[in-house]
XYZ file of C-alpha atoms in Angstrom:
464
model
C 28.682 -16.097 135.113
C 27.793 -15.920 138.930
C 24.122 -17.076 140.234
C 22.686 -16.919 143.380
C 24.890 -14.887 145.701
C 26.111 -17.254 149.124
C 24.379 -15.448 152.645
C 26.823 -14.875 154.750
C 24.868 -15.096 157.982
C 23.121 -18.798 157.074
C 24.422 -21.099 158.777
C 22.627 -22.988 156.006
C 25.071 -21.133 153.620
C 28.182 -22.973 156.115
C 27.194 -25.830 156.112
C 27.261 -25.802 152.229
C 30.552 -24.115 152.006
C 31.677 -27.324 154.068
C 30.151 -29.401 151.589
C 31.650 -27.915 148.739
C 35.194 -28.151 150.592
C 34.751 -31.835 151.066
C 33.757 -32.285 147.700
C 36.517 -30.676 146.523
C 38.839 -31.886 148.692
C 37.955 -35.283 147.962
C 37.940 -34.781 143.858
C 41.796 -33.490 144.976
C 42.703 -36.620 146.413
C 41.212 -38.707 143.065
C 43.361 -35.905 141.062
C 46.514 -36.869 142.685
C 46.190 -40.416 143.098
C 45.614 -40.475 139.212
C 48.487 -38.306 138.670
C 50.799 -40.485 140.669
C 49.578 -43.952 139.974
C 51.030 -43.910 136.487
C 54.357 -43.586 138.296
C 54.106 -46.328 140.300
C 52.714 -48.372 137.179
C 55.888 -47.520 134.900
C 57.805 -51.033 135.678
C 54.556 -52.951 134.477
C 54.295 -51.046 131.532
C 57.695 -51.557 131.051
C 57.937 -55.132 130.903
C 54.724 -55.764 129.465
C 54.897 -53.712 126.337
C 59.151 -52.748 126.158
C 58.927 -49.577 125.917
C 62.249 -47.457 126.609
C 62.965 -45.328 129.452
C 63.320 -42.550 126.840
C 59.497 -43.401 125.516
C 58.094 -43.679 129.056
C 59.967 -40.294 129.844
C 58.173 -38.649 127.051
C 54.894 -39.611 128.145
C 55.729 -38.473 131.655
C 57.071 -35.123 129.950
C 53.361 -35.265 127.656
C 51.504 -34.870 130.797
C 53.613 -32.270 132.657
C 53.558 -29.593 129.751
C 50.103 -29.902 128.510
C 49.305 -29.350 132.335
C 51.335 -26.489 132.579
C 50.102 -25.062 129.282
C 46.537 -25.145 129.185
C 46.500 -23.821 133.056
C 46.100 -19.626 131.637
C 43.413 -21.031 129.067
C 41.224 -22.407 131.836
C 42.334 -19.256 134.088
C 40.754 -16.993 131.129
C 37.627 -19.739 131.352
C 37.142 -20.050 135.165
C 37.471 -16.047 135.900
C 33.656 -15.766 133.188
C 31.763 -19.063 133.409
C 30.505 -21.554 135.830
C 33.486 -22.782 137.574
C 31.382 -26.057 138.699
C 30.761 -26.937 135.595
C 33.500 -26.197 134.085
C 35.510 -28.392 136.577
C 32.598 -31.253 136.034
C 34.322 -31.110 132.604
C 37.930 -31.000 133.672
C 36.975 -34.378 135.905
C 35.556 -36.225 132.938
C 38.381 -35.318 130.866
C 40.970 -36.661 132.849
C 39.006 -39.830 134.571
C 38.319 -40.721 130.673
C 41.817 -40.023 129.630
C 42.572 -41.849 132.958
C 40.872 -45.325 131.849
C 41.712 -44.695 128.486
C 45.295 -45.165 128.977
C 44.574 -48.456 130.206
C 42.952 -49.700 126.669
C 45.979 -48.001 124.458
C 47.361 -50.383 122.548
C 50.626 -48.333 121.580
C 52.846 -45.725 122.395
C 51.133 -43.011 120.677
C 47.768 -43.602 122.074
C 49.335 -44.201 125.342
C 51.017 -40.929 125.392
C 47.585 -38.983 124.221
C 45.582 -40.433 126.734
C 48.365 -39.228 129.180
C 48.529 -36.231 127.442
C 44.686 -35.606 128.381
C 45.146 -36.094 131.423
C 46.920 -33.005 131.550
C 44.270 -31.037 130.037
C 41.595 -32.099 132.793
C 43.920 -31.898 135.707
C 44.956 -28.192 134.666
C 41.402 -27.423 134.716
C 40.843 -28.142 137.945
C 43.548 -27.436 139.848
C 43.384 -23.645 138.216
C 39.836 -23.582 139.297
C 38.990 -25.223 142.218
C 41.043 -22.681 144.387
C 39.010 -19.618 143.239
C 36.114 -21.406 143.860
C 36.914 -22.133 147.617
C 38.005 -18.632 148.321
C 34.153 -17.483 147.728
C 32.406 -19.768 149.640
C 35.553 -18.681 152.566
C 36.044 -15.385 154.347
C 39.928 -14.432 154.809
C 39.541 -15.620 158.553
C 38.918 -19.212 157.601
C 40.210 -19.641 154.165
C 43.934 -20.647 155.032
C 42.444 -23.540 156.671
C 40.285 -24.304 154.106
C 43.293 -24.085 151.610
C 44.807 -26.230 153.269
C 42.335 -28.887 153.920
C 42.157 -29.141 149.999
C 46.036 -28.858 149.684
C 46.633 -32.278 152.344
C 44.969 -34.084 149.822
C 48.190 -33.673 147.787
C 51.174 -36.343 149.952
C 48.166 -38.204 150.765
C 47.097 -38.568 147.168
C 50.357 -39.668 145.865
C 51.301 -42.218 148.139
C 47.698 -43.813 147.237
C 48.718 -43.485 143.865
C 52.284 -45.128 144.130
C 50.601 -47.797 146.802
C 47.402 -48.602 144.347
C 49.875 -48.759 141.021
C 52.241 -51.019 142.548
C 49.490 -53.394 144.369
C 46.824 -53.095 141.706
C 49.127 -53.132 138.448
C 50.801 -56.400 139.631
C 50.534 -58.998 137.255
C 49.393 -61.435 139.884
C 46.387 -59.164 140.133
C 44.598 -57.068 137.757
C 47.784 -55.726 135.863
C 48.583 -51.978 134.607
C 45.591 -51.748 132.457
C 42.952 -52.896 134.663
C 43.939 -50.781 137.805
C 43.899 -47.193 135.211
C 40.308 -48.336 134.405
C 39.883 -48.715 138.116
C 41.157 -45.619 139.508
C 39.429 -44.028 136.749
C 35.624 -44.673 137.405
C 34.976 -42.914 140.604
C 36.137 -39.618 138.676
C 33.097 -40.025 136.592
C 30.455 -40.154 139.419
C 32.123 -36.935 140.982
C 31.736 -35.398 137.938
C 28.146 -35.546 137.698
C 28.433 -33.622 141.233
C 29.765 -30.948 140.151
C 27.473 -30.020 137.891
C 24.882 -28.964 140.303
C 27.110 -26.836 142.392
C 26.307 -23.493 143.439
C 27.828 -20.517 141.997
C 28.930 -17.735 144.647
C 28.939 -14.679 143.739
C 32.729 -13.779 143.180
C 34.249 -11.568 145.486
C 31.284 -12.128 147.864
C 33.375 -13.216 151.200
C 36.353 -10.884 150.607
C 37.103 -8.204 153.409
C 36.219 -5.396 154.390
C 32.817 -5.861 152.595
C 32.133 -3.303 150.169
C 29.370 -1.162 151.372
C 27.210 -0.987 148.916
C 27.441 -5.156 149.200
C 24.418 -6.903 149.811
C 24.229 -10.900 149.960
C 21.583 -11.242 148.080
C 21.079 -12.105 144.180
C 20.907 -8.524 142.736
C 24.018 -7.611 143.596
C 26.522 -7.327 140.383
C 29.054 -9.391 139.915
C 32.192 -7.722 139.355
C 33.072 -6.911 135.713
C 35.439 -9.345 133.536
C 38.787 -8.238 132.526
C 40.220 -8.526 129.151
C 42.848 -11.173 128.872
C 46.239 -8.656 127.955
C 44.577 -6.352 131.119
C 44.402 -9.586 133.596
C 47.583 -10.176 133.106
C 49.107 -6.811 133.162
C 47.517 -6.324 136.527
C 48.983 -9.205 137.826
C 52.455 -8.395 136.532
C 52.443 -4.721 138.024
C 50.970 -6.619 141.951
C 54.446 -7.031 143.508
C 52.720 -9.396 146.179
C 51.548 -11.539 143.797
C 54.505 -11.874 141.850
C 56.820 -12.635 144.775
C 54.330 -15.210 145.690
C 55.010 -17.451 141.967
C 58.376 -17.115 143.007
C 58.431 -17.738 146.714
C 56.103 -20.972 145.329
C 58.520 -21.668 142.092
C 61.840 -21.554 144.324
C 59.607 -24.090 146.875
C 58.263 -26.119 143.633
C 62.597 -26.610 142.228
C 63.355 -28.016 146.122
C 60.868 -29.995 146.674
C 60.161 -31.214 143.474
C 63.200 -32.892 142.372
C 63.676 -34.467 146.193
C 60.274 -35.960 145.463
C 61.196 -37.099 142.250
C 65.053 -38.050 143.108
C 64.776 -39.464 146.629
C 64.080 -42.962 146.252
C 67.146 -43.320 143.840
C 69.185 -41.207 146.305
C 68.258 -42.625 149.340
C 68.917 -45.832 147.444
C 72.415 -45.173 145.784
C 74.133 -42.700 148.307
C 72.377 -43.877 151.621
C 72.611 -47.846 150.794
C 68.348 -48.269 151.687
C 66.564 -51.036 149.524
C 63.584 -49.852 146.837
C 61.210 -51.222 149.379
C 63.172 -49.468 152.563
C 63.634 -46.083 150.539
C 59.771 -46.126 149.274
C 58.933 -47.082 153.186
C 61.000 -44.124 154.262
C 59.814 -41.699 151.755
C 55.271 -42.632 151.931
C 55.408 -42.167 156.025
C 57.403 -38.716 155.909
C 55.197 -37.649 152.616
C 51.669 -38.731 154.293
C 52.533 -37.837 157.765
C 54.764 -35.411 157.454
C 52.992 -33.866 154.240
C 49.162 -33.824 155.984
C 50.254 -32.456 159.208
C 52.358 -29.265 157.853
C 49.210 -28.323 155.420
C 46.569 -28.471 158.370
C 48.788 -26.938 160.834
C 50.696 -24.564 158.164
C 46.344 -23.385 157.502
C 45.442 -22.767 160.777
C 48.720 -21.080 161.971
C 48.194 -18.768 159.103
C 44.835 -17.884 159.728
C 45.713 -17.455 163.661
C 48.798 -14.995 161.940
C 46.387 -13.015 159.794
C 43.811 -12.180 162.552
C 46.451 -10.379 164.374
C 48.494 -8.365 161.241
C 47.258 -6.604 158.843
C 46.235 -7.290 155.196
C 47.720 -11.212 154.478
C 51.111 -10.631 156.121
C 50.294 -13.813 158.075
C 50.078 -16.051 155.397
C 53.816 -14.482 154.443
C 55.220 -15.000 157.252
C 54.369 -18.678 157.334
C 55.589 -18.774 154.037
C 58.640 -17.171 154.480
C 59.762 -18.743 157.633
C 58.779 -22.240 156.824
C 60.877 -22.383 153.637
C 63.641 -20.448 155.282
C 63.727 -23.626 158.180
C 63.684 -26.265 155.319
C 66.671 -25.355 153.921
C 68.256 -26.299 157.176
C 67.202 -30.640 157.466
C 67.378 -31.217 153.964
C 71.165 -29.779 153.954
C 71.444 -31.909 156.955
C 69.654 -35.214 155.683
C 72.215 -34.889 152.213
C 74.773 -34.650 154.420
C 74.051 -37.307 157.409
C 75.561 -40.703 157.505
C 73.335 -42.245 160.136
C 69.890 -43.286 158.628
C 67.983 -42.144 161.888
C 69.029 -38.632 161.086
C 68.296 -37.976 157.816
C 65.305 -40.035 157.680
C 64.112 -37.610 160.381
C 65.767 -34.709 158.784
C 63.911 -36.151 155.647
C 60.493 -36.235 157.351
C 61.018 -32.309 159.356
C 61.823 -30.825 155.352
C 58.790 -32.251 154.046
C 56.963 -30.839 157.346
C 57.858 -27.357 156.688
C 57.604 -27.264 153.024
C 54.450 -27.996 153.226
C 53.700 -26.001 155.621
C 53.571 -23.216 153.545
C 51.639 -24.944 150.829
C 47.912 -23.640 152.158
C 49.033 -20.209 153.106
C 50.700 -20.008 149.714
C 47.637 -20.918 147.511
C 45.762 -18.660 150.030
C 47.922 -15.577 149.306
C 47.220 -16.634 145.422
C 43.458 -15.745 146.142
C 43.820 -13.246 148.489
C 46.228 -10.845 146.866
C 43.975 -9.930 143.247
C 40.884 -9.251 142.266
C 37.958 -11.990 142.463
C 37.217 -11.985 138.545
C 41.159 -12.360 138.015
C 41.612 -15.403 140.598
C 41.347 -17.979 138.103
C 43.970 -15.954 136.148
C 46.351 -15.853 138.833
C 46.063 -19.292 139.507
C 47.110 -20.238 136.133
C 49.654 -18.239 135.523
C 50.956 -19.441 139.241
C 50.781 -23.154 137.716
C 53.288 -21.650 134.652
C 55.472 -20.515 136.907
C 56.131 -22.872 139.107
C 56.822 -25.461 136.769
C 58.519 -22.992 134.125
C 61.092 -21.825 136.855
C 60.665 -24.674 139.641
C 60.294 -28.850 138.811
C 60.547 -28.072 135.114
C 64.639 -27.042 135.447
C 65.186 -29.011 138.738
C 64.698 -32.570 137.841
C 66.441 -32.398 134.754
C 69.151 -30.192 136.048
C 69.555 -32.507 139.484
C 69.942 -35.772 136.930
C 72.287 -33.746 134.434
C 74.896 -32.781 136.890
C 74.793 -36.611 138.856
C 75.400 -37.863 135.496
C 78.168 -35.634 134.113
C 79.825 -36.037 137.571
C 79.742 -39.980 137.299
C 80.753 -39.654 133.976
C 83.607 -37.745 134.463
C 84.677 -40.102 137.378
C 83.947 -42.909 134.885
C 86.525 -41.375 132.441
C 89.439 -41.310 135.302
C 88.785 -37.251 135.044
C 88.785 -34.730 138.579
C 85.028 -33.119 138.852
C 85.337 -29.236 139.150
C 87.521 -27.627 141.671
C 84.757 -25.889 143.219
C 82.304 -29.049 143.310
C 85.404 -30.963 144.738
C 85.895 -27.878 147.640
C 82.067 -27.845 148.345
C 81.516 -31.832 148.698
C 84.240 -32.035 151.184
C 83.076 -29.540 152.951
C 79.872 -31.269 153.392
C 81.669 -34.632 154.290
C 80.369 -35.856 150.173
C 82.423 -37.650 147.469
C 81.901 -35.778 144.526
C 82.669 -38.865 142.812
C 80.418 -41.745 144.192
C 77.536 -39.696 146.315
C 76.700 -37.434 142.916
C 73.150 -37.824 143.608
C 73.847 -36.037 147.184
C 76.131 -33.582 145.673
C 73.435 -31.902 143.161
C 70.810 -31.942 145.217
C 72.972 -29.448 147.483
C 71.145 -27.128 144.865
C 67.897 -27.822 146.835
C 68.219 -26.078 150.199
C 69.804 -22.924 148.156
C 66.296 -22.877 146.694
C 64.656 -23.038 149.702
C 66.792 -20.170 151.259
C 65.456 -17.989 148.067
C 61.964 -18.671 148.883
C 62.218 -17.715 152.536
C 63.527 -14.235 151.383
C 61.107 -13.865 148.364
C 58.225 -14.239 150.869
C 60.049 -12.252 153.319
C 59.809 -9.566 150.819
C 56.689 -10.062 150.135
C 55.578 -8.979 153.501
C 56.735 -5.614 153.348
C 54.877 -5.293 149.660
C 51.982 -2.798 149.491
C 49.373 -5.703 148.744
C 50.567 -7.359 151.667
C 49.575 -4.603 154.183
C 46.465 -3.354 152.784
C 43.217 -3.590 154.681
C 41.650 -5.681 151.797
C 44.247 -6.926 149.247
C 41.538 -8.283 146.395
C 40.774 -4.799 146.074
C 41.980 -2.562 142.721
C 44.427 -0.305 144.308
């Protein structure tokens, strides 16, 4: 439960809240870059032990749904016990799992330890983000959301640039660089441990005014687990925010995921050109729309009322996306969609800080935890969880059936020549014409959300 309650007026109490967003910023970066460098390590692991791409798959798959499914158990955790702690535990879990994976000596142990991984990285992602929102008030905390949220194209690009220079055979190999990577997890986790509590609730707006900052003042009461989560069903704002984030999550996740084979099979790049292409607009691109997507936010809020700022960032940004990525599956000339490539990724992630700061910001403190995890369901439930699969399904019937001397479709014929496609040899571009759809449906689901109720109240957190 909550200990000392954070001072608002200390600058002491800053400068800690500072401290605690580097520290989590930085454990965000060591998150990602152990998320991603297993990735970048799958062609070592490959050759070295000949495992299928089916096997490899199902590790990949391991991960991904013991991530997604252990996200409302540590919501239940993180909304009644220390979160630091609690995320000290997450980071051993998965830095462990991390350098595990690099002593399995077969399939099964490799897909555990993988598997674990999972089960630490839910934990702190569902966490963390509470956390930061009471050590924030609503004026800074887009920012601060999206300080931690950069961490994210800059993480994986370490990861994919660490796996393929550390896993190479010529230096220490796949096994050696998991035990590498996962070491400095287990120093930060000691860290952690010795974090302060805040109060929960404590920097939400307009303070209560009974509120004091000091340490008498109660903490707000837990909720049972069925009541958490009917409150969050019945808070419209909220729930337009997972799907405004899910719709975002199905776009961007399978261009992520698809892009290097795309820009590789229906733009004619090399691995190394389309991996070059794809780590500048990710880090650069990435990094710049979460800082600037934070403060414009914040600058939004401070002149509209309740967190219809943060919306409208939302809303617009994905809107804009849909516009370059339809262009860069459509372009011919490299300089355009590589730049059409980089302004999508921009403007996606734009959104990405206000987003997570909307997930705070629109229910109670002692159901933030909650909200995050059930956030974590739904965007992989309704976004990269169907898209990648459903991306590689339709480029592969489509090849099939031109394999087979069979016509795709009538209306997939219609719609690739109206985009200047071949339904036939560019099936890669053709289904990811799904993508800026997506990104259309988020614009409008956070456009909606601005008019919601919980949007244009004076102090969202609050029960209504």
């Amino acid at each position: 439960m909550s200990t000392a309650a954070l001072p608002l007026s200390s600058r002491q109490a800053t400068t800690y809240a500072y401290f605690v967003l580097a520290m989590l910023t930085l454990l965000n970066l060591l998150n990602y870059i152990d998320r991603y460098i297993f990735s970048a390590l799958v062609p070592y692991i490959k050759a070295d032990t000949g495992y299928t791409d089916a096997q490899l798959g199902l590790i990949g798959s391991a991960f991904t749904w013991v991530y997604t499914l252990c996200s409302p158990l540590f919501g239940y955790l993180g909304d009644r016990y220390h979160r630091g702690r609690l995320i000290a535990v997450g980071i051993l879990v998965w830095s462990l799992a991390t350098a595990g994976a690099g002593l399995a000596r077969s399939l099964w142990q490799l897909l555990v330890a993988r598997a674990a991984v999972g089960v630490g990285e839910a934990n702190y992602a569902t966490i963390a983000p509470s956390l930061l929102a009471d050590y924030f008030p609503k004026a800074r905390r887009g920012l601060a959301m999206s300080i931690f949220q950069a961490t994210i194209p800059i993480g994986a690009a370490a990861g994919f640039v660490l796996g393929g220079y550390l896993g190479a055979p010529d230096m220490f190999g796949w096994r050696y660089a998991l035990l590498i990577v996962g070491v400095p997890g287990l120093l930060a986790a000691f860290t952690m441990v010795f974090i302060r509590e805040p109060q929960r609730g404590i920097m939400d707006e307009p303070p209560l005014p009974t509120r004091t900052h000091s340490a008498e003042t109660p903490p707000p009461a837990t909720v049972g687990w069925l009541e958490g989560y009917r409150r969050l069903l019945v808070n419209r704002g909220y729930l337009l925010t997972c799907l405004g984030y899910a719709a975002v999550t199905f776009a961007l996740g399978a261009l992520v995921f698809w892009a290097p084979e795309w820009m590789k099979a229906d733009k004619g790049l090399s691995e190394k050109e389309a991996n070059l292409v794809l780590g500048i607009c990710a880090v650069v691109g990435g990094t710049l729309g979460s800082l600037i997507g934070g403060l414009l936010g914040d600058a939004l809020n401070r002149r509209l009322r309740g967190v219809r700022g943060y919306f409208l960032v939302c809303a617009v940004s994905g809107g804009l996306a849909s516009v370059p990525m339809f262009m860069a599956l459509v372009a011919t000339t490299p300089l355009v969609y590589q730049v059409c490539t980089f302004i999508t990724l921009f403007l996606v992630y734009l959104g990405n800080g206000p987003a997570n700061t909307l997930v705070v910001s629109l229910v109670a403190p002692n159901l933030r935890t909650t909200a995050t995890g059930f956030l974590v369901v739904a965007i992989h439930v309704f976004g990269d969880g169907i898209s990648l699969a459903l991306v590689g399904w339709i480029s592969t019937h489509l090849r099939e059936l031109a394999q087979a001397g069979q016509s795709p479709p009538a209306f997939v014929v219609t719609l690739a020549t109206l985009c200047g496609l071949s339904p036939t040899t560019q099936t890669l571009s053709v289904a990811l014409l799904l993508m800026p759809v997506a990104l259309v449906v988020a614009g409008l689901l956070y456009g909606l959300g601005t008019i919601t109720p919980e949007a244009t109240r004076d102090n969202p957190a609050s029960p209504a």
